[in-house]
Every structure is written in C-alpha cells, then in structure tokens.
Short mmCIF file of C-alpha atoms in Angstrom, two decimals:
data_model
loop_
_atom_site.label_atom_id
_atom_site.label_comp_id
_atom_site.label_asym_id
_atom_site.label_seq_id
_atom_site.Cartn_x
_atom_site.Cartn_y
_atom_site.Cartn_z
CA UNK C 1 60.56 86.16 -39.65
CA UNK C 2 62.88 87.63 -36.87
CA UNK C 3 63.27 91.35 -37.83
CA UNK C 4 65.51 94.23 -36.77
CA UNK C 5 64.93 97.54 -37.01
CA UNK C 6 66.77 100.53 -37.31
CA UNK C 7 66.51 103.35 -34.11
CA UNK C 8 64.14 105.94 -35.47
CA UNK C 9 61.91 102.91 -36.71
CA UNK C 10 61.87 101.77 -32.97
CA UNK C 11 61.70 105.55 -31.66
CA UNK C 12 58.13 106.52 -34.15
CA UNK C 13 56.73 103.45 -32.98
CA UNK C 14 57.29 103.44 -29.01
CA UNK C 15 56.23 107.07 -29.38
CA UNK C 16 52.97 106.21 -31.07
CA UNK C 17 52.70 103.77 -27.81
CA UNK C 18 53.65 105.55 -25.28
CA UNK C 19 50.95 108.55 -27.14
CA UNK C 20 47.96 105.85 -25.86
CA UNK C 21 49.64 104.74 -21.81
CA UNK C 22 49.71 105.16 -18.72
CA UNK C 23 53.11 107.68 -17.89
CA UNK C 24 56.11 105.04 -17.26
CA UNK C 25 53.88 101.67 -18.50
CA UNK C 26 56.79 100.88 -21.13
CA UNK C 27 59.07 101.41 -19.10
CA UNK C 28 57.93 98.84 -16.65
CA UNK C 29 57.30 95.96 -18.89
CA UNK C 30 60.40 96.60 -20.25
CA UNK C 31 61.30 95.82 -17.06
CA UNK C 32 59.79 93.27 -15.64
CA UNK C 33 60.59 91.58 -19.20
CA UNK C 34 64.48 92.16 -18.26
CA UNK C 35 64.02 91.21 -15.58
CA UNK C 36 62.40 88.11 -15.18
CA UNK C 37 65.38 86.61 -17.62
CA UNK C 38 67.75 87.20 -15.53
CA UNK C 39 65.95 85.84 -12.93
CA UNK C 40 66.20 82.57 -15.37
CA UNK C 41 70.03 82.87 -16.06
CA UNK C 42 70.92 82.44 -11.64
CA UNK C 43 68.52 80.21 -11.56
CA UNK C 44 67.46 81.68 -8.52
CA UNK C 45 66.57 84.31 -6.67
CA UNK C 46 67.76 84.11 -2.59
CA UNK C 47 71.64 84.10 -2.23
CA UNK C 48 72.01 85.61 -5.44
CA UNK C 49 73.45 89.09 -5.74
CA UNK C 50 73.68 91.38 -9.23
CA UNK C 51 75.19 94.18 -10.07
CA UNK C 52 73.41 97.19 -12.82
CA UNK C 53 75.92 99.60 -14.58
CA UNK C 54 73.77 102.32 -14.55
CA UNK C 55 74.05 105.18 -17.34
CA UNK C 56 72.14 109.08 -17.63
CA UNK C 57 69.01 108.07 -19.94
CA UNK C 58 66.21 105.97 -20.21
CA UNK C 59 68.38 102.10 -20.54
CA UNK C 60 69.61 102.88 -17.38
CA UNK C 61 65.51 103.35 -15.77
CA UNK C 62 64.55 99.69 -17.59
CA UNK C 63 68.32 98.54 -15.51
CA UNK C 64 67.04 100.53 -11.95
CA UNK C 65 62.84 98.54 -12.68
CA UNK C 66 63.83 95.67 -13.31
CA UNK C 67 66.47 95.86 -10.46
CA UNK C 68 63.53 96.40 -7.72
CA UNK C 69 61.61 93.35 -9.06
CA UNK C 70 65.09 91.74 -8.81
CA UNK C 71 65.46 92.81 -5.64
CA UNK C 72 61.77 91.98 -4.00
CA UNK C 73 62.22 88.83 -5.36
CA UNK C 74 65.29 88.50 -3.23
CA UNK C 75 68.79 89.01 -5.29
CA UNK C 76 70.68 91.46 -3.77
CA UNK C 77 70.50 94.29 -6.01
CA UNK C 78 73.06 97.17 -6.14
CA UNK C 79 73.50 100.11 -8.13
CA UNK C 80 76.64 101.33 -9.47
CA UNK C 81 75.89 105.08 -11.60
CA UNK C 82 78.01 105.64 -13.83
CA UNK C 83 76.65 109.76 -14.57
CA UNK C 84 76.33 112.17 -12.31
CA UNK C 85 72.35 111.84 -13.07
CA UNK C 86 71.00 108.52 -13.42
CA UNK C 87 66.67 107.40 -13.85
CA UNK C 88 65.36 109.57 -10.96
CA UNK C 89 62.37 107.11 -10.59
CA UNK C 90 64.21 104.62 -10.86
CA UNK C 91 66.49 104.62 -8.52
CA UNK C 92 63.56 105.30 -5.33
CA UNK C 93 62.22 102.27 -6.26
CA UNK C 94 65.27 100.43 -6.48
CA UNK C 95 66.39 101.79 -2.76
CA UNK C 96 62.81 101.14 -1.66
CA UNK C 97 62.51 97.68 -2.42
CA UNK C 98 66.01 96.66 -0.85
CA UNK C 99 68.62 97.40 -3.58
CA UNK C 100 71.11 100.13 -2.41
CA UNK C 101 73.96 103.00 -4.73
CA UNK C 102 77.65 101.62 -4.99
CA UNK C 103 81.04 103.24 -6.60
CA UNK C 104 82.55 100.49 -7.05
CA UNK C 105 82.83 96.33 -7.06
CA UNK C 106 82.88 95.17 -2.76
CA UNK C 107 81.38 92.43 -4.00
CA UNK C 108 81.67 89.75 -6.88
CA UNK C 109 77.70 89.54 -8.24
CA UNK C 110 76.85 86.33 -10.10
CA UNK C 111 75.49 88.50 -12.51
CA UNK C 112 75.98 91.46 -14.49
CA UNK C 113 73.26 93.85 -15.90
CA UNK C 114 74.91 97.17 -18.60
CA UNK C 115 72.22 99.12 -18.79
CA UNK C 116 74.82 101.91 -19.70
CA UNK C 117 73.96 103.61 -22.85
CA UNK C 118 71.03 102.40 -25.44
CA UNK C 119 69.95 102.13 -28.93
CA UNK C 120 70.51 106.00 -28.46
CA UNK C 121 74.22 105.89 -27.47
CA UNK C 122 77.30 105.97 -30.27
CA UNK C 123 79.58 103.71 -30.16
CA UNK C 124 82.92 103.72 -27.89
CA UNK C 125 82.59 103.79 -23.92
CA UNK C 126 83.88 105.98 -21.87
CA UNK C 127 86.87 105.59 -19.86
CA UNK C 128 84.85 104.72 -16.86
CA UNK C 129 82.79 102.08 -17.76
CA UNK C 130 85.46 100.21 -19.20
CA UNK C 131 87.48 100.44 -16.12
CA UNK C 132 83.64 99.77 -14.53
CA UNK C 133 83.63 96.68 -16.98
CA UNK C 134 87.11 95.45 -16.40
CA UNK C 135 86.74 95.00 -13.04
CA UNK C 136 83.93 92.92 -13.83
CA UNK C 137 85.45 90.72 -15.98
CA UNK C 138 84.65 87.06 -16.24
CA UNK C 139 80.76 87.43 -14.73
CA UNK C 140 78.01 86.86 -16.25
CA UNK C 141 76.72 89.79 -18.19
CA UNK C 142 73.09 90.53 -19.15
CA UNK C 143 72.47 93.85 -21.80
CA UNK C 144 69.83 96.13 -22.01
CA UNK C 145 68.14 96.25 -25.05
CA UNK C 146 72.40 96.43 -26.70
CA UNK C 147 75.19 95.60 -26.00
CA UNK C 148 76.09 99.33 -24.94
CA UNK C 149 79.82 100.35 -27.60
CA UNK C 150 78.11 98.78 -30.84
CA UNK C 151 76.35 100.64 -33.87
CA UNK C 152 72.89 99.55 -33.29
CA UNK C 153 72.32 100.13 -36.95
CA UNK C 154 75.03 98.97 -38.66
CA UNK C 155 76.34 96.46 -36.53
CA UNK C 156 79.49 97.54 -36.57
CA UNK C 157 81.59 98.33 -33.75
CA UNK C 158 84.01 101.52 -33.33
CA UNK C 159 86.25 101.42 -29.84
CA UNK C 160 85.23 99.23 -26.62
CA UNK C 161 82.23 98.28 -26.37
CA UNK C 162 80.20 95.56 -24.00
CA UNK C 163 80.45 91.48 -25.07
CA UNK C 164 77.06 90.26 -23.72
CA UNK C 165 76.87 86.61 -22.80
CA UNK C 166 72.48 87.18 -22.66
CA UNK C 167 71.18 90.56 -24.56
CA UNK C 168 67.36 91.03 -23.53
CA UNK C 169 65.86 93.25 -26.15
CA UNK C 170 62.57 95.41 -26.34
CA UNK C 171 59.45 95.52 -28.79
CA UNK C 172 61.88 94.63 -32.48
CA UNK C 173 64.93 93.26 -32.59
CA UNK C 174 67.85 95.70 -33.64
CA UNK C 175 70.16 95.50 -37.31
CA UNK C 176 72.72 94.68 -34.41
CA UNK C 177 71.61 92.13 -32.74
CA UNK C 178 71.50 89.95 -36.50
CA UNK C 179 74.61 92.02 -37.93
CA UNK C 180 78.21 91.06 -37.62
CA UNK C 181 80.64 91.78 -35.27
CA UNK C 182 77.95 93.41 -33.77
CA UNK C 183 75.32 90.39 -33.57
CA UNK C 184 78.91 88.09 -32.25
CA UNK C 185 78.19 91.06 -28.97
CA UNK C 186 75.77 90.44 -28.43
CA UNK C 187 75.70 86.80 -27.54
CA UNK C 188 72.07 84.77 -27.03
CA UNK C 189 69.58 87.66 -27.54
CA UNK C 190 65.54 87.35 -25.59
CA UNK C 191 62.93 89.72 -27.21
CA UNK C 192 60.49 91.07 -24.94
CA UNK C 193 57.66 91.97 -26.75
CA UNK C 194 56.10 95.28 -26.01
CA UNK C 195 53.01 96.02 -28.81
CA UNK C 196 54.70 98.41 -31.15
CA UNK C 197 53.29 98.68 -34.25
CA UNK C 198 56.31 98.37 -36.94
CA UNK C 199 57.57 99.27 -40.26
CA UNK C 200 58.70 97.21 -42.74
CA UNK C 201 62.27 95.90 -41.24
CA UNK C 202 65.08 97.04 -43.43
CA UNK C 203 67.19 93.90 -41.97
CA UNK C 204 64.68 90.78 -41.38
CA UNK C 205 66.26 86.40 -40.27
CA UNK C 206 64.42 84.16 -41.99
CA UNK C 207 62.66 81.04 -39.28
CA UNK C 208 61.89 77.71 -40.21
CA UNK C 209 58.10 78.08 -40.58
CA UNK C 210 59.45 81.18 -43.41
CA UNK C 211 61.29 78.68 -44.78
CA UNK C 212 58.16 75.55 -44.72
CA UNK C 213 56.13 78.58 -46.57
CA UNK C 214 59.16 78.96 -49.39
CA UNK C 215 60.44 75.96 -50.50
CA UNK C 216 59.38 74.12 -53.21
CA UNK C 217 57.64 71.85 -52.97
CA UNK C 218 56.56 68.56 -55.76
CA UNK C 219 52.48 68.95 -56.61
CA UNK C 220 50.98 65.36 -57.33
CA UNK C 221 51.55 65.20 -60.66
CA UNK C 222 55.24 66.29 -60.57
CA UNK C 223 57.59 65.20 -62.85
CA UNK C 224 60.91 66.14 -63.17
CA UNK C 225 61.71 69.11 -65.60
CA UNK C 226 58.83 70.55 -64.30
CA UNK C 227 60.49 70.65 -61.41
CA UNK C 228 63.40 72.37 -62.68
CA UNK C 229 66.86 71.76 -64.03
CA UNK C 230 70.39 73.42 -62.65
CA UNK C 231 73.00 72.78 -64.73
CA UNK C 232 77.11 74.16 -62.98
CA UNK C 233 79.25 73.87 -64.40
CA UNK C 234 82.56 73.98 -61.66
CA UNK C 235 85.98 72.02 -61.13
CA UNK C 236 89.17 71.47 -63.22
CA UNK C 237 91.95 68.99 -63.86
CA UNK C 238 93.21 71.05 -60.84
CA UNK C 239 89.66 71.49 -58.58
CA UNK C 240 87.84 68.33 -59.23
CA UNK C 241 86.81 68.27 -55.86
CA UNK C 242 85.70 71.76 -56.35
CA UNK C 243 82.80 69.94 -58.95
CA UNK C 244 81.60 67.01 -57.23
CA UNK C 245 80.27 68.94 -53.64
CA UNK C 246 78.82 72.05 -56.00
CA UNK C 247 77.37 69.15 -57.22
CA UNK C 248 76.21 67.27 -54.41
CA UNK C 249 74.40 71.33 -53.45
CA UNK C 250 72.75 71.10 -56.69
CA UNK C 251 72.00 67.17 -56.39
CA UNK C 252 69.81 67.14 -53.38
CA UNK C 253 66.49 66.88 -54.82
CA UNK C 254 65.20 69.96 -54.45
CA UNK C 255 64.62 70.02 -58.54
CA UNK C 256 64.22 67.72 -60.65
CA UNK C 257 67.07 67.24 -62.29
CA UNK C 258 70.65 67.85 -62.10
CA UNK C 259 73.34 68.44 -64.99
CA UNK C 260 76.95 68.64 -65.00
CA UNK C 261 79.41 70.43 -67.88
CA UNK C 262 83.13 70.54 -67.51
CA UNK C 263 86.21 68.27 -67.66
CA UNK C 264 85.68 65.55 -69.45
CA UNK C 265 87.41 63.50 -66.31
CA UNK C 266 85.98 65.47 -63.54
CA UNK C 267 82.08 64.37 -65.49
CA UNK C 268 83.48 61.17 -65.23
CA UNK C 269 83.64 61.78 -61.52
CA UNK C 270 80.59 63.70 -61.46
CA UNK C 271 78.77 60.60 -62.96
CA UNK C 272 80.88 57.50 -60.81
CA UNK C 273 79.66 59.99 -57.24
CA UNK C 274 76.41 61.26 -58.58
CA UNK C 275 74.92 58.77 -61.43
CA UNK C 276 71.50 60.63 -61.02
CA UNK C 277 73.12 63.41 -62.80
CA UNK C 278 73.05 63.85 -66.81
CA UNK C 279 74.92 65.73 -69.39
CA UNK C 280 74.59 69.20 -71.44
CA UNK C 281 71.13 70.18 -72.44
CA UNK C 282 68.67 72.89 -71.41
CA UNK C 283 68.34 74.05 -67.40
CA UNK C 284 66.33 76.71 -65.97
CA UNK C 285 69.64 77.96 -63.95
CA UNK C 286 73.15 77.66 -63.92
CA UNK C 287 75.61 77.27 -60.82
CA UNK C 288 79.61 79.17 -61.56
CA UNK C 289 82.69 78.51 -60.70
CA UNK C 290 83.42 76.67 -57.92
CA UNK C 291 86.97 75.31 -58.83
CA UNK C 292 86.84 76.53 -62.17
CA UNK C 293 90.12 77.98 -62.02
CA UNK C 294 92.07 79.34 -65.94
CA UNK C 295 88.53 78.84 -67.47
CA UNK C 296 85.93 80.22 -65.22
CA UNK C 297 85.98 83.58 -67.22
CA UNK C 298 84.86 81.65 -69.46
CA UNK C 299 82.42 79.45 -68.09
CA UNK C 300 80.81 82.04 -67.03
CA UNK C 301 80.35 83.47 -69.87
CA UNK C 302 79.08 81.00 -71.99
CA UNK C 303 76.28 80.37 -68.09
CA UNK C 304 74.97 84.51 -68.67
CA UNK C 305 74.52 84.16 -72.78
CA UNK C 306 71.24 81.39 -71.69
CA UNK C 307 69.74 84.43 -70.00
CA UNK C 308 68.68 82.28 -66.80
CA UNK C 309 68.89 83.22 -63.22
CA UNK C 310 72.86 82.17 -62.62
CA UNK C 311 74.76 81.46 -59.25
CA UNK C 312 78.48 82.99 -59.86
CA UNK C 313 80.91 81.98 -57.24
CA UNK C 314 84.51 81.10 -56.67
CA UNK C 315 87.01 81.69 -59.66
CA UNK C 316 83.51 82.65 -61.51
CA UNK C 317 83.91 86.53 -59.47
CA UNK C 318 86.98 87.34 -61.00
CA UNK C 319 85.35 87.29 -63.71
CA UNK C 320 81.94 89.47 -63.04
CA UNK C 321 81.97 93.34 -64.29
CA UNK C 322 79.10 95.95 -64.96
CA UNK C 323 75.96 95.69 -64.03
CA UNK C 324 74.61 92.10 -64.21
CA UNK C 325 70.80 90.28 -64.93
CA UNK C 326 68.93 90.89 -61.01
CA UNK C 327 68.36 86.78 -61.44
CA UNK C 328 72.02 86.83 -60.72
CA UNK C 329 73.45 85.24 -57.23
CA UNK C 330 76.71 86.16 -56.29
CA UNK C 331 78.47 84.35 -53.38
CA UNK C 332 81.64 86.27 -51.91
CA UNK C 333 83.52 85.90 -48.68
CA UNK C 334 84.92 88.62 -47.10
CA UNK C 335 88.66 88.44 -49.35
CA UNK C 336 86.23 87.63 -52.49
CA UNK C 337 84.27 90.16 -51.86
CA UNK C 338 86.96 92.80 -51.21
CA UNK C 339 88.40 92.33 -54.67
CA UNK C 340 85.03 93.11 -56.22
CA UNK C 341 84.90 96.60 -54.25
CA UNK C 342 89.00 97.48 -54.24
CA UNK C 343 87.90 97.67 -50.47
CA UNK C 344 90.31 95.70 -47.84
CA UNK C 345 89.06 92.39 -46.27
CA UNK C 346 89.35 93.81 -42.88
CA UNK C 347 87.15 96.59 -44.22
CA UNK C 348 84.53 94.41 -45.49
CA UNK C 349 84.33 92.39 -41.69
CA UNK C 350 84.40 95.10 -40.25
CA UNK C 351 81.02 96.63 -42.14
CA UNK C 352 80.05 93.34 -43.60
CA UNK C 353 76.19 95.08 -43.92
CA UNK C 354 77.32 97.76 -45.39
CA UNK C 355 79.26 96.15 -48.10
CA UNK C 356 76.69 93.18 -49.50
CA UNK C 357 74.35 96.89 -50.16
CA UNK C 358 77.35 98.34 -51.15
CA UNK C 359 78.27 94.94 -53.77
CA UNK C 360 74.85 94.79 -54.49
CA UNK C 361 73.75 98.06 -55.69
CA UNK C 362 76.99 97.83 -57.89
CA UNK C 363 76.13 94.75 -59.53
CA UNK C 364 72.89 95.23 -59.91
CA UNK C 365 72.32 90.92 -58.29
CA UNK C 366 71.69 90.09 -55.57
CA UNK C 367 75.15 89.39 -53.14
CA UNK C 368 74.59 86.11 -50.41
CA UNK C 369 78.34 87.30 -48.54
CA UNK C 370 79.18 84.41 -46.63
CA UNK C 371 80.81 84.64 -42.40
CA UNK C 372 79.79 84.08 -39.39
CA UNK C 373 76.09 85.70 -39.83
CA UNK C 374 76.21 85.00 -43.66
CA UNK C 375 73.90 87.87 -45.68
CA UNK C 376 72.06 88.27 -48.43
CA UNK C 377 71.06 92.37 -49.59
CA UNK C 378 69.02 93.14 -53.07
CA UNK C 379 70.43 96.00 -54.87
CA UNK C 380 67.46 98.10 -52.74
CA UNK C 381 69.24 97.01 -49.72
CA UNK C 382 66.85 94.44 -48.41
CA UNK C 383 68.94 92.80 -46.40
CA UNK C 384 68.23 88.18 -45.03
CA UNK C 385 70.82 87.64 -42.67
CA UNK C 386 71.19 83.68 -42.12
CA UNK C 387 71.69 82.60 -38.29
CA UNK C 388 71.90 79.14 -38.91
CA UNK C 389 75.21 76.66 -38.83
CA UNK C 390 77.94 76.02 -36.24
CA UNK C 391 81.19 77.20 -36.26
CA UNK C 392 82.85 73.84 -37.37
CA UNK C 393 81.08 74.63 -41.09
CA UNK C 394 83.77 77.23 -41.56
CA UNK C 395 86.21 74.42 -43.65
CA UNK C 396 86.95 73.77 -47.78
CA UNK C 397 84.23 74.06 -49.82
CA UNK C 398 82.13 74.24 -47.94
CA UNK C 399 80.81 76.88 -50.36
CA UNK C 400 81.05 74.51 -53.52
CA UNK C 401 77.99 72.76 -52.04
CA UNK C 402 76.26 76.39 -50.77
CA UNK C 403 76.30 77.69 -54.49
CA UNK C 404 74.41 74.64 -55.24
CA UNK C 405 72.53 74.05 -53.17
CA UNK C 406 70.85 77.86 -54.09
CA UNK C 407 71.70 77.28 -57.29
CA UNK C 408 68.83 73.86 -57.42
CA UNK C 409 66.32 76.42 -55.30
CA UNK C 410 66.84 78.99 -58.43
CA UNK C 411 66.10 75.87 -60.67
CA UNK C 412 63.24 75.64 -58.89
CA UNK C 413 61.68 79.27 -59.40
CA UNK C 414 62.42 81.41 -56.39
CA UNK C 415 63.06 84.31 -57.16
CA UNK C 416 67.12 84.94 -56.58
CA UNK C 417 66.87 86.97 -52.85
CA UNK C 418 64.29 83.71 -51.77
CA UNK C 419 66.67 81.42 -53.22
CA UNK C 420 69.86 82.31 -51.60
CA UNK C 421 68.12 83.48 -47.89
CA UNK C 422 66.52 79.66 -48.25
CA UNK C 423 69.48 78.22 -49.02
CA UNK C 424 72.14 79.48 -46.69
CA UNK C 425 69.67 78.46 -44.20
CA UNK C 426 69.63 75.15 -45.50
CA UNK C 427 72.38 74.71 -45.39
CA UNK C 428 74.03 76.20 -42.35
CA UNK C 429 70.88 73.73 -40.87
CA UNK C 430 72.20 70.54 -43.05
CA UNK C 431 75.38 71.03 -41.99
CA UNK C 432 73.96 71.49 -37.47
CA UNK C 433 72.27 68.01 -38.27
CA UNK C 434 75.79 66.73 -40.14
CA UNK C 435 78.59 68.07 -37.37
CA UNK C 436 76.18 66.94 -34.41
CA UNK C 437 78.28 69.44 -32.24
CA UNK C 438 81.44 67.87 -33.35
CA UNK C 439 83.00 68.50 -37.03
CA UNK C 440 82.00 68.07 -40.31
CA UNK C 441 84.24 68.35 -44.02
CA UNK C 442 82.51 69.83 -46.50
CA UNK C 443 81.34 66.46 -48.07
CA UNK C 444 78.79 65.49 -44.88
CA UNK C 445 76.22 68.37 -44.99
CA UNK C 446 74.57 67.82 -48.78
CA UNK C 447 73.73 64.95 -47.70
CA UNK C 448 72.15 66.54 -44.23
CA UNK C 449 69.81 68.60 -46.38
CA UNK C 450 67.08 66.08 -47.19
CA UNK C 451 66.66 65.47 -42.64
CA UNK C 452 66.85 69.38 -42.53
CA UNK C 453 63.79 69.61 -45.05
CA UNK C 454 61.91 66.71 -42.72
CA UNK C 455 62.96 68.71 -39.89
CA UNK C 456 60.44 71.63 -41.23
CA UNK C 457 57.30 72.88 -39.93
CA UNK C 458 54.32 71.57 -42.22
CA UNK C 459 54.21 74.95 -44.58
#
C-alpha cells in the first residue's frame, strides 16, 4: 500500500524523530536522497549543470544541501535565492562544495530543482518565482517534497504552481502526490524513506501485493454458487452495447455466475456474446444503470429491493435519492457527480477529493469517482486512489466494464470499499495490458483482466 499523509501528520512524526536524532541529521538524509535522484535523472555528473531555485524555508535547505552533494560529485551547481534570507547553513555548505549563488539564468541548466516552498507553503506562487520558472521553461524540473504552489492536503490548485517532471518526497507520500490535479503536477514521484513513525493515512493507493491479498480466490472445493452470483440490469433497445460491456466486465471469472436481466432483444445479444450468462434468479450483488435509458430508475428500485450489494452506474445515478445502504457503490464521472451534488463539473474536477468525500457522506455509501486518478471514498472519509491505467482508457464504454468488474467482486464477497478499489485497480491494469502502448476500445479491457490477475504476485 502507498500511504499519503497530511501535513499535520508529517510534522508530528518529524518532530518525534528529530527529538531522537542529532541536529541536522534528518535534513541530511533528505538532501542525500534528493541528490541521488537528481544524479539518476542527469545520468552523469561531470559536465552537467543544475540550478536550484531556493526559497526561505527548510525546503530550500534540502535543495542547498543536495546541491552541495552534487557539487562534490562534479556537477556545476548554481543557487538562485528567491527570498531575502535562505537557509544559512545549507548555503554555506553549497559554497564550500564549489557551488555559487546567482540572480538569474546565466547558463541554461540541465535540471532545475524547485526548492521554493515546501509542505508548509500556501497554494500559488509569488511573482518572482513565476518569473524564474518562466525563464526556465522546457528544462526538466525536480520538485523538492511537493511542487511549489499546490495545496498539499487536498490536491487542489489555486493559482500558479510548479509542474514537475519528478518530485522527490521525504518520509511518506502527501495527498497532493496521489490526488489530481496536483498529482498531475507532481510528475513521477520518488519516495525517500526517513524512518518516520506515521499514523493511519487518510489516503492510500493499492499496490499489486495488496490486490493479490484482497482478491477473492476459489477454494479447492469451490462451486459456482459459493463463489458468488452477480446480476446485471443494464442496456436498452437504444443502448444494447452498454449491456454487453457491463456483462463483459462481470463475466471475467472473478465470481461464479452472471445473470442478465433486461429487454429480450438485448438478452439475446448478451447470450450470443456470452453463452455462460444465464437469466433471472437469485444474486449476491447487482450492477444497474449502464445504458438503461428511461427504465434505469425502475431497474434500480428493483435491485435495491433485493437488499444485496449494488453498483449504481450511468443512467441509474440520476435516480439516486437520499441515503443508500452502506453496501452500495456509486460510480459517477465528474459530470454525473456534479449533477448529484448540484455543483458545477469544473468545481468537481478542481476538487475531486472534497466532492467524492462529500458525496459518500451525503449518500451513506462508497463513491467511486472516475478520472485519471480514480477516487474511492467511504462515508467516513477514507479514500483509495487508483493509479493504474493509461490515457487511452478514456474511451466510450470503459465505465460499463468497470461497473461489471466491481459487481463481480461484490458478489464474490468483498465489501464495497475493497470491491470498488480492487475493481478499479484491475480495470486500469487490464487496460494497460490491452493497450500495450497504443489505442484501445472498451471491449478490449475485460478479456485482459485474466492476464492482469495472472501478473499479480503470490498472495
């Protein structure tokens, strides 16, 4: 599991560790980790140039001490102070190692290090920092701890900010590293372990070993009913393809049986494409809404009457009202969630974490907010972020497949939070395999789920 902590949690853990370490030891650990990451990016030290953009706090000190390490390795290091006073000991260390201070871009560097503000900074950047970054546009940029100017605890952006190619963070991930739009501004994130003793994280991201541990697997004496039966109420005469894609996601072998309930003409097409799928009967979970059209509200009501875990997607989301059972998973995209919360889509996209949590609390169930980094939120505010997937997955029908996957995992016995987060992870991993670096359509995702599962480590 990758854990993302808040600024307050990090500060408390750092204070506890500092009390046990010699003065300056923690900053030296961070600086050496940062320097090694920059060296790896450079490829070689000699003949390379690095420019440090240095602010007034410890973040700037990390950059200066890292610059000293780089200078001793043979890198030409300049520091551009963007404050009247920068970390004095760090600056002295840089000068002793052969680095120098500058007041602008004298020679275009190979890498820029953003040490302007750290996790204690406010969103946005001062004009002098904006001007410095503009003068260095196009140069690979490494952010120290977080990209300067982002909101660390929410992942939101409010004004100018650094867009990093690489962020080197210390001790733990921060929320801004996982949650968009700030996660997008973080680029690739490299974590330097500082040995912090941290509490439970409010935001986390599953890793392959977590998915392998959570994934329901059949026992030696398993039979189809014990493995779980998922029912799909999706599709219509107008949108028959949605039923096929939703059933495809459900019928990936993650549970024991799939039942389809829908218009007769659509059911015929489903059986032709998926001969293993059967008709109405008892289920352990429902998937409702994809392509349901004007019948989606009635189908949702029928599914909820069964009292089993239910995935509510697409057209059915417009018929959600009031608190739902805690076993329910809502799967909106930003536009659908905006309608459900009477908000603007732009507001949801600017603050997805806040809106996902708000929706989960309002409806009393798990909310899966689809996006580049999909968020899965509980009513209590716990969140998992999906970091698998490729941009090619932004294609029509992909969400229908995802709903089926989540429903199958509910039927197989996972709770709503685990089913939604594991299903989202597998959906992204399968799309990555199916894409193989190129375009894909939604129908290619479900057949790749088996390969995604086979690629997991042993649980």
